Short mmCIF file of C-alpha atoms and ligand atoms in Angstrom, two decimals:
data_model
loop_
_atom_site.label_atom_id
_atom_site.label_comp_id
_atom_site.label_asym_id
_atom_site.label_seq_id
_atom_site.Cartn_x
_atom_site.Cartn_y
_atom_site.Cartn_z
CA MET B 1 92.16 182.35 45.91
CA SER B 2 91.23 183.90 49.72
CA GLY B 3 93.77 185.37 51.61
CA ARG B 4 95.17 189.09 51.49
CA PRO B 5 97.47 190.78 49.23
CA ALA B 6 101.18 189.49 50.96
CA LYS B 7 104.80 189.90 49.76
CA LEU B 8 107.94 188.49 50.28
CA ALA B 9 111.35 190.33 49.66
CA LEU B 10 114.74 189.56 49.53
CA ALA B 11 117.81 191.42 51.12
CA ASN B 12 119.10 191.94 47.10
CA GLY B 13 116.50 193.82 46.38
CA SER B 14 113.63 191.40 45.10
CA VAL B 15 110.57 191.56 45.81
CA PHE B 16 107.41 188.77 45.05
CA SER B 17 103.80 189.52 45.24
CA GLY B 18 101.15 186.93 46.32
CA ILE B 19 98.26 186.49 48.17
CA SER B 20 98.33 184.93 51.93
CA PHE B 21 96.97 182.31 53.95
CA GLY B 22 97.55 180.86 57.71
CA ALA B 23 99.07 183.81 59.54
CA GLU B 24 99.00 187.50 59.27
CA GLY B 25 101.36 189.93 60.27
CA GLU B 26 105.50 190.30 59.59
CA ILE B 27 108.07 188.25 59.51
CA HIS B 28 111.80 188.34 59.14
CA GLY B 29 114.01 184.90 58.11
CA GLU B 30 116.34 183.29 56.00
CA VAL B 31 114.83 181.95 52.65
CA VAL B 32 115.63 178.61 51.83
CA PHE B 33 113.96 176.27 49.92
CA ASN B 34 113.01 172.21 49.80
CA THR B 35 112.73 170.38 46.78
CA SER B 36 110.43 167.46 48.99
CA MET B 37 107.37 166.82 46.41
CA THR B 38 105.49 165.82 49.86
CA GLY B 39 106.33 165.50 53.53
CA TYR B 40 105.17 169.55 54.33
CA GLN B 41 104.10 168.65 58.01
CA GLU B 42 107.09 167.17 58.73
CA ILE B 43 109.00 169.83 57.17
CA LEU B 44 107.04 172.68 59.50
CA THR B 45 107.73 170.36 62.37
CA ASP B 46 110.83 170.27 61.99
CA PRO B 47 113.60 172.36 64.83
CA SER B 48 116.21 172.63 62.33
CA TYR B 49 114.35 175.33 60.27
CA ASN B 50 114.28 177.74 62.73
CA GLY B 51 114.92 181.30 61.79
CA GLN B 52 113.87 180.15 58.22
CA ILE B 53 111.43 181.15 55.69
CA VAL B 54 110.82 178.13 53.98
CA THR B 55 110.06 178.21 50.16
CA MET B 56 108.42 174.56 48.73
CA THR B 57 109.73 173.79 45.15
CA TYR B 58 106.63 170.94 44.29
CA PRO B 59 104.01 173.39 43.19
CA LEU B 60 100.72 172.14 44.41
CA ILE B 61 100.61 172.16 48.48
CA GLY B 62 98.76 171.14 51.00
CA ASN B 63 96.51 168.65 49.28
CA TYR B 64 96.12 165.56 51.68
CA GLY B 65 95.76 167.77 54.72
CA VAL B 66 97.09 167.53 57.89
CA ASN B 67 96.84 165.24 60.50
CA GLU B 68 97.70 164.58 64.24
CA ASP B 69 100.42 161.68 63.44
CA ASP B 70 102.93 163.31 60.92
CA VAL B 71 104.51 165.73 63.59
CA GLU B 72 108.42 165.91 64.16
CA SER B 73 108.21 168.40 67.15
CA LYS B 74 106.02 170.20 69.67
CA GLY B 75 105.36 173.11 67.69
CA LEU B 76 106.18 174.75 64.08
CA SER B 77 109.63 176.76 64.66
CA LEU B 78 109.70 177.59 61.25
CA ARG B 79 109.36 181.70 60.50
CA GLY B 80 107.24 181.33 57.56
CA PHE B 81 105.87 179.19 54.61
CA ILE B 82 106.01 179.52 50.95
CA VAL B 83 104.13 177.51 48.14
CA LYS B 84 103.27 178.44 44.84
CA GLU B 85 99.63 176.94 44.84
CA LEU B 86 98.03 175.98 48.43
CA CYS B 87 95.40 173.48 48.09
CA ASP B 88 92.15 174.63 49.71
CA GLU B 89 90.15 170.97 49.35
CA PRO B 90 92.23 168.55 51.19
CA SER B 91 91.70 164.88 50.56
CA ASN B 92 92.86 162.02 52.75
CA TYR B 93 91.26 159.44 54.95
CA ARG B 94 94.07 160.72 57.95
CA SER B 95 93.34 164.17 56.99
CA THR B 96 91.86 166.09 60.54
CA GLU B 97 92.39 169.70 58.97
CA SER B 98 93.46 172.18 56.44
CA LEU B 99 97.36 173.30 55.92
CA ASP B 100 96.13 176.74 56.27
CA SER B 101 93.91 176.35 59.42
CA TYR B 102 97.02 174.47 61.04
CA LEU B 103 99.51 177.54 59.80
CA LYS B 104 97.09 180.06 61.54
CA ARG B 105 96.69 177.80 64.44
CA ASN B 106 100.11 177.88 64.89
CA ASN B 107 100.81 181.29 64.30
CA VAL B 108 102.96 180.78 61.17
CA ILE B 109 102.34 183.10 57.87
CA GLY B 110 102.29 181.89 54.43
CA LEU B 111 102.18 183.38 51.17
CA GLN B 112 101.15 181.62 48.00
CA GLY B 113 100.45 182.50 44.16
CA ILE B 114 104.82 183.57 43.49
CA ASP B 115 106.37 182.43 40.78
CA THR B 116 108.52 180.00 43.55
CA ARG B 117 110.92 178.97 40.21
CA ALA B 118 112.05 182.57 40.12
CA LEU B 119 112.46 183.09 43.74
CA VAL B 120 114.65 179.32 43.98
CA ARG B 121 116.45 180.70 40.84
CA GLN B 122 117.91 183.92 42.83
CA ILE B 123 118.47 181.65 46.11
CA ARG B 124 120.44 179.34 44.10
CA ILE B 125 122.14 182.12 42.56
CA HIS B 126 122.79 184.35 44.97
CA GLY B 127 122.04 182.05 47.98
CA ALA B 128 120.01 181.70 50.72
CA MET B 129 119.63 185.52 52.33
CA PRO B 130 117.55 187.52 54.70
CA GLY B 131 114.00 188.37 53.59
CA ILE B 132 110.82 189.45 55.16
CA LEU B 133 107.39 188.41 54.81
CA SER B 134 104.05 190.74 55.47
CA THR B 135 101.01 190.93 55.33
CA SER B 136 101.00 195.17 56.92
CA ASP B 137 103.63 196.25 54.91
CA LEU B 138 103.25 196.27 51.30
CA ASP B 139 105.86 199.04 50.77
CA ASP B 140 108.64 197.61 48.39
CA ALA B 141 111.34 200.09 49.39
CA SER B 142 110.66 199.42 52.81
CA LEU B 143 110.12 195.37 52.58
CA VAL B 144 113.58 195.56 51.27
CA GLN B 145 115.34 197.45 53.95
CA LYS B 146 113.92 195.55 56.38
CA ALA B 147 115.18 192.63 54.71
CA LYS B 148 118.38 193.58 55.06
CA ASP B 149 118.28 194.96 58.07
CA GLY B 150 116.93 191.92 60.06
CA PRO B 151 119.81 189.65 61.31
CA SER B 152 121.61 186.94 59.59
CA LEU B 153 121.58 183.03 61.38
CA VAL B 154 125.59 183.22 61.16
CA GLY B 155 126.78 183.41 64.53
CA ILE B 156 123.91 182.86 66.02
CA ASP B 157 122.59 180.13 68.83
CA LEU B 158 119.73 179.10 67.57
CA ALA B 159 119.36 175.75 68.96
CA CYS B 160 118.98 177.03 72.33
CA GLU B 161 115.39 177.94 71.49
CA VAL B 162 114.30 174.76 70.62
CA MET B 163 115.81 172.52 72.87
CA PRO B 164 114.27 170.64 76.19
CA LYS B 165 114.62 172.60 79.02
CA GLU B 166 114.88 169.20 80.72
CA ALA B 167 115.59 165.08 80.86
CA ALA B 168 112.93 162.71 79.89
CA ASP B 169 112.46 158.94 78.42
CA TRP B 170 111.36 158.47 74.97
CA SER B 171 109.00 155.58 75.03
CA SER B 172 107.46 155.40 71.36
CA PRO B 173 108.99 153.71 68.74
CA LEU B 174 108.19 153.49 64.69
CA VAL B 175 105.09 150.92 65.32
CA SER B 176 103.35 153.03 67.51
CA LEU B 177 102.21 155.59 64.49
CA GLY B 178 101.11 152.78 62.57
CA ARG B 179 104.63 152.97 60.78
CA PRO B 180 106.22 150.20 58.99
CA VAL B 181 108.54 148.16 61.65
CA GLN B 182 112.60 148.75 60.15
CA PHE B 183 114.55 146.15 61.89
CA GLY B 184 112.97 142.74 61.05
CA ALA B 185 112.68 140.29 63.87
CA ALA B 186 114.67 142.54 65.44
CA ALA B 187 112.86 144.85 65.72
CA GLY B 188 112.19 145.78 69.77
CA ALA B 189 113.76 143.01 70.57
CA ASP B 190 115.87 144.21 74.09
CA THR B 191 119.41 145.14 73.48
CA GLY B 192 120.32 146.18 76.96
CA LEU B 193 121.67 148.39 75.59
CA HIS B 194 121.15 152.28 77.03
CA ILE B 195 121.19 155.62 74.14
CA VAL B 196 121.53 158.93 75.48
CA ALA B 197 120.03 161.28 73.09
CA ILE B 198 121.45 164.91 73.39
CA ASP B 199 118.39 166.82 71.82
CA TYR B 200 119.50 170.27 70.00
CA GLY B 201 116.41 170.29 68.46
CA MET B 202 116.03 166.70 67.73
CA LYS B 203 112.87 165.60 64.88
CA TRP B 204 111.10 162.70 66.52
CA ASN B 205 111.56 160.06 64.23
CA ILE B 206 114.74 160.17 65.34
CA PRO B 207 114.22 158.40 68.78
CA ARG B 208 111.43 156.31 67.36
CA TYR B 209 114.18 154.78 65.58
CA LEU B 210 116.76 154.43 67.70
CA ARG B 211 113.68 152.62 69.84
CA ASP B 212 112.97 150.23 67.42
CA THR B 213 116.44 149.16 67.87
CA GLY B 214 115.95 147.68 71.15
CA CYS B 215 117.31 150.49 72.99
CA ARG B 216 116.65 152.43 76.19
CA VAL B 217 116.50 155.88 75.33
CA THR B 218 116.79 158.54 77.83
CA VAL B 219 116.62 162.44 75.80
CA VAL B 220 118.77 165.34 78.16
CA PRO B 221 118.92 168.84 76.94
CA GLY B 222 121.71 170.04 74.39
CA LYS B 223 123.11 171.98 76.75
CA SER B 224 123.89 169.10 79.29
CA THR B 225 127.68 167.94 80.43
CA ALA B 226 129.48 165.41 79.47
CA GLU B 227 129.61 164.44 83.58
CA GLU B 228 125.85 164.60 83.74
CA ILE B 229 125.70 162.26 80.54
CA LEU B 230 128.15 159.66 81.71
CA ALA B 231 126.41 159.77 85.08
CA LEU B 232 123.22 158.15 83.03
CA ASN B 233 125.80 155.30 82.31
CA PRO B 234 125.23 155.40 78.42
CA ASP B 235 125.90 152.47 76.45
CA GLY B 236 126.05 155.11 73.38
CA VAL B 237 125.57 158.62 73.15
CA PHE B 238 123.36 160.12 70.41
CA LEU B 239 124.03 163.84 69.15
CA SER B 240 121.20 164.89 67.26
CA ASN B 241 119.88 167.74 64.48
CA GLY B 242 118.80 171.05 64.66
CA PRO B 243 118.82 174.34 63.61
CA GLY B 244 121.36 177.38 62.50
CA ASP B 245 125.14 178.07 62.73
CA PRO B 246 127.11 175.16 64.52
CA GLU B 247 129.82 177.10 65.67
CA PRO B 248 128.31 178.96 68.41
CA LEU B 249 127.69 176.32 70.55
CA ASP B 250 130.81 175.73 72.13
CA TYR B 251 128.88 173.95 75.39
CA ALA B 252 128.27 171.30 72.75
CA VAL B 253 130.93 171.07 71.13
CA GLU B 254 133.34 170.98 75.19
CA THR B 255 131.01 167.95 76.24
CA ILE B 256 131.72 166.12 72.91
CA GLN B 257 134.84 166.63 73.32
CA SER B 258 135.18 165.18 76.81
CA LEU B 259 132.49 162.56 75.77
CA LEU B 260 134.87 161.61 72.71
CA GLY B 261 136.72 158.07 73.54
CA LYS B 262 134.83 157.30 76.68
CA THR B 263 131.29 156.23 74.94
CA PRO B 264 130.37 155.58 71.38
CA ILE B 265 128.96 158.56 69.80
CA PHE B 266 126.59 158.75 66.51
CA GLY B 267 125.48 161.96 65.24
CA ILE B 268 123.43 162.96 62.82
CA CYS B 269 123.05 166.39 60.17
CA LEU B 270 123.84 169.30 63.63
CA GLY B 271 125.65 166.22 65.74
CA LEU B 272 127.27 165.23 62.75
CA GLN B 273 129.08 169.04 62.42
CA LEU B 274 129.51 169.41 66.39
CA LEU B 275 131.14 166.19 66.19
CA GLY B 276 133.27 167.39 63.46
CA LEU B 277 133.96 170.52 65.01
CA ALA B 278 134.81 168.31 68.51
CA CYS B 279 137.51 166.82 66.56
CA GLY B 280 138.98 169.86 65.55
CA GLY B 281 137.51 170.26 61.79
CA LYS B 282 135.72 173.69 60.92
CA THR B 283 132.28 174.53 59.14
CA TYR B 284 131.43 176.63 56.32
CA LYS B 285 127.99 178.11 55.10
CA LEU B 286 126.71 176.79 51.96
CA ARG B 287 125.45 178.43 48.80
CA PHE B 288 121.97 178.01 49.14
CA GLY B 289 122.17 174.28 51.16
CA HIS B 290 120.30 170.71 50.87
CA ARG B 291 117.13 170.46 51.86
CA GLY B 292 114.59 167.92 50.25
CA ALA B 293 113.72 164.23 49.84
CA ASN B 294 116.35 163.79 46.99
CA GLN B 295 120.16 164.01 47.94
CA PRO B 296 122.25 161.45 46.14
CA VAL B 297 125.06 160.55 48.86
CA LEU B 298 127.98 157.88 47.98
CA ASN B 299 128.50 155.36 50.35
CA LYS B 300 132.43 155.54 49.54
CA ALA B 301 132.73 151.88 52.05
CA THR B 302 129.90 150.20 49.45
CA GLY B 303 130.53 152.26 46.43
CA LYS B 304 126.28 152.21 47.42
CA VAL B 305 124.33 155.61 46.30
CA GLU B 306 121.73 156.45 49.07
CA VAL B 307 119.12 159.00 48.01
CA THR B 308 118.65 160.87 51.34
CA SER B 309 116.77 163.14 53.02
CA GLN B 310 118.55 166.15 53.92
CA ASN B 311 117.97 169.80 55.68
CA HIS B 312 120.93 171.66 56.04
CA GLY B 313 122.97 174.92 55.11
CA PHE B 314 126.13 174.42 56.61
CA ALA B 315 128.93 172.03 56.26
CA LEU B 316 131.72 170.25 57.46
CA ASP B 317 135.31 171.66 55.39
CA ALA B 318 136.71 167.89 54.36
CA ASP B 319 140.23 169.81 54.15
CA SER B 320 139.88 171.12 57.64
CA LEU B 321 139.73 167.27 59.16
CA PRO B 322 142.17 165.97 61.00
CA ALA B 323 144.04 162.91 59.59
CA ASP B 324 142.42 160.67 62.17
CA VAL B 325 138.87 161.43 61.06
CA GLU B 326 138.09 159.45 57.80
CA VAL B 327 135.00 161.05 55.15
CA THR B 328 133.20 158.02 54.93
CA HIS B 329 129.89 159.96 52.84
CA ILE B 330 129.77 162.79 50.07
CA ASN B 331 127.17 164.38 47.71
CA LEU B 332 127.10 163.31 44.15
CA ASN B 333 125.58 166.57 43.71
CA ASP B 334 128.82 169.07 44.96
CA ASP B 335 131.10 166.76 46.87
CA THR B 336 130.35 168.49 50.13
CA VAL B 337 131.01 166.06 53.12
CA GLU B 338 127.69 163.92 53.98
CA GLY B 339 129.52 161.32 56.73
CA ILE B 340 132.83 160.54 58.75
CA ARG B 341 134.13 158.32 61.09
CA HIS B 342 136.86 158.62 63.74
CA ARG B 343 139.15 156.26 62.96
CA GLN B 344 140.71 155.67 66.81
CA HIS B 345 137.23 156.39 68.17
CA PRO B 346 134.07 154.85 68.32
CA ALA B 347 132.50 157.86 66.87
CA PHE B 348 130.78 158.40 63.15
CA GLY B 349 127.92 160.75 61.57
CA VAL B 350 125.92 161.62 58.78
CA GLN B 351 124.46 164.87 57.46
CA TYR B 352 121.98 163.44 55.63
CA HIS B 353 118.53 162.10 57.56
CA PRO B 354 118.66 158.24 57.84
CA GLU B 355 115.18 158.60 59.79
CA ALA B 356 113.42 160.14 57.07
CA ALA B 357 110.12 161.91 58.12
CA ALA B 358 109.85 162.92 55.29
CA GLY B 359 111.70 161.10 52.50
CA PRO B 360 113.33 157.77 51.17
CA HIS B 361 114.25 154.88 53.45
CA ASP B 362 117.39 154.04 52.34
CA SER B 363 119.72 154.98 55.27
CA HIS B 364 118.69 152.89 57.87
CA TYR B 365 121.24 150.52 58.31
CA LEU B 366 123.31 153.12 60.32
CA PHE B 367 120.92 152.57 63.20
CA ARG B 368 122.33 149.42 63.09
CA GLU B 369 125.49 150.27 62.36
CA PHE B 370 124.72 152.36 65.91
CA VAL B 371 123.68 149.34 67.62
CA GLU B 372 126.40 147.04 66.78
CA LEU B 373 129.11 150.31 67.20
CA MET B 374 128.04 150.22 71.10
CA ARG B 375 127.88 146.13 71.22
CA GLY B 376 131.17 146.33 69.79
CA VAL B 377 132.53 148.25 72.59
CA THR B 378 130.21 147.08 75.60
CA ALA B 379 131.40 143.44 74.74
N1 LIG E 401 119.32 169.62 60.04
C1 LIG E 401 120.11 169.99 60.69
O1 LIG E 401 120.72 169.30 62.12
C2 LIG E 401 120.69 170.72 60.41
C3 LIG E 401 122.30 171.56 60.67
C4 LIG E 401 122.33 172.73 60.81
N2 LIG E 401 121.50 174.16 61.43
C5 LIG E 401 122.42 173.69 59.42
O2 LIG E 401 121.91 174.40 58.59
O3 LIG E 401 123.47 172.98 58.49
#
């Protein structure tokens, strides 16, 4: 292992000593863990990790390098990246760079050589908490104090840092990356429908899927108003994923409230949480969240279990939801809300990621259901 000595300190006083990779320096963030075995490049480029230091539970990371295609946004929004062991001899025909040099180039601090199992146990028992990752200060007491003094992400709008400033058309489908077509013969067939996707820090595989359903897609900034969106004549509005606490995003809640009943709505992750808030529900912070590609979800309508990809630390409170909102999906690990549907208006959402990237493909049907919902309303 090359690299410099580096430490992670948690706000509860725990300190982990290891070796740095990637960039050097010091960074504060909420320390969380992800249970995916692969897909680290998609995780690194998922804007929903803005403000967080991500620990991978799988013990060897970096073995297939990085490439130019497996990116979910234009940059890396997470604060730091922790692994048990970094593979320094990546081997894959698609690899163009090592994970070490990718993190260096993108100015993200990496830490390896710590007992990630012990760290994950701390987070599971005490909850996701603020931490500090440093290659410059190696004094335990000073680091713990800095971890405690740093901001919590509760109550902060982290989405405004990663949302686009301008609207743009989205043209590339999944096949443009050589990824398998998911909608059979119907893939890419023009439906004539227009989706406006509100981007709060959207993963790019979502608009790729929306294009694959045969719809035209316009991506608009998360601060767009209902008037601006309706002026684009959408057949449906999509609410994207995004980082942080949903409750401070009052501008988004207001927009969704004004759209509800005027156009079909589909939300993913933060999008589901904002839809729930717009319907009068409440959100709360989970102890350690759901992050990984192996979360079991029950679809209550079909009785089928989907294995899903997830990344969230907040959840909708089922008891807070009004009677006209139905819980359609639940998480089988902890019974939390994984999907909702409005009984009066054409609006639904899921807490998990049907676009995968990375993860299982069990839930693609939801994109088709959105098209059917739009067709039903438009016909
Ligand atoms: N991936 C997401 O959209 C995450 C939603 C929200 N930021 C949460 O942590 O719960």
